[in-house]
Amino acid sequence: MKTRLVLKPLKNGDIENIMNWVNDPEPASERSSK
């Protein structure tokens, strides 16, 4: 689940990933395949 990212201690990369997810809320599997 995407919500688990928020529950973990934030790392520098996680902040970027969350911001990207908020701005472009599509399945992570689709984003990673681009």
XYZ file of N, CA and C in Angstrom:
102
model
N 0.836 -1.212 0.000
C 0.000 0.000 0.000
C 0.867 1.256 0.000
N 0.406 2.257 -0.694
C 1.148 3.513 -0.763
C 1.249 4.196 0.600
N 0.250 3.998 1.448
C 0.239 4.665 2.751
C 1.406 4.215 3.623
N 1.963 3.042 3.353
C 3.081 2.551 4.160
C 4.311 3.438 4.001
N 4.449 4.100 2.851
C 5.571 5.024 2.666
C 5.544 6.123 3.712
N 4.355 6.608 4.027
C 4.215 7.704 4.974
C 4.518 7.241 6.398
N 4.232 5.970 6.684
C 4.412 5.467 8.039
C 5.876 5.199 8.378
N 6.697 4.953 7.356
C 8.110 4.687 7.605
C 8.845 5.999 7.908
N 9.962 5.923 8.637
C 10.804 7.107 8.830
C 11.227 7.647 7.465
N 11.068 8.946 7.289
C 11.323 9.532 5.984
C 12.809 9.605 5.682
N 13.142 9.236 4.457
C 14.507 9.412 3.961
C 14.447 10.480 2.874
N 15.611 10.963 2.462
C 15.640 12.022 1.451
C 14.915 11.601 0.178
N 15.154 10.373 -0.262
C 14.508 9.885 -1.476
C 13.009 9.715 -1.297
N 12.591 9.318 -0.098
C 11.172 9.094 0.149
C 10.383 10.386 0.016
N 10.967 11.499 0.446
C 10.270 12.786 0.345
C 9.996 13.103 -1.128
N 10.973 12.867 -1.979
C 10.769 13.111 -3.414
C 9.709 12.167 -3.969
N 9.766 10.908 -3.558
C 8.793 9.927 -4.053
C 7.378 10.291 -3.637
N 7.213 10.745 -2.395
C 5.883 11.117 -1.912
C 5.385 12.340 -2.661
N 6.246 13.336 -2.874
C 5.836 14.536 -3.597
C 5.443 14.182 -5.027
N 6.209 13.290 -5.650
C 5.874 12.855 -7.006
C 4.542 12.114 -7.017
N 4.300 11.313 -5.975
C 3.056 10.549 -5.896
C 1.874 11.479 -5.694
N 2.062 12.533 -4.882
C 0.978 13.488 -4.645
C 0.671 14.257 -5.929
N 1.728 14.627 -6.657
C 1.533 15.404 -7.877
C 1.064 14.541 -9.047
N 1.398 13.254 -9.019
C 1.086 12.366 -10.138
C 0.629 11.019 -9.589
N -0.583 10.960 -9.023
C -1.057 9.769 -8.314
C -1.457 8.621 -9.236
N -0.437 7.936 -9.772
C -0.714 6.748 -10.561
C 0.018 5.568 -9.913
N -0.361 4.331 -10.237
C 0.267 3.168 -9.618
C 1.786 3.182 -9.773
N 2.488 2.846 -8.713
C 3.956 2.868 -8.730
C 4.499 1.916 -9.789
N 3.804 0.811 -10.026
C 4.263 -0.151 -11.022
C 4.259 0.467 -12.415
N 3.291 1.326 -12.687
C 3.243 1.973 -13.991
C 4.343 3.029 -14.105
N 4.594 3.755 -13.011
C 5.628 4.787 -13.034
C 7.005 4.162 -13.222
N 7.276 3.049 -12.536
C 8.598 2.433 -12.587
C 8.871 1.830 -13.970
N 7.829 1.518 -14.716
C 8.006 0.910 -16.029
C 8.273 1.950 -17.107
N 8.116 3.225 -16.772
C 8.351 4.281 -17.769
C 9.841 4.468 -18.014
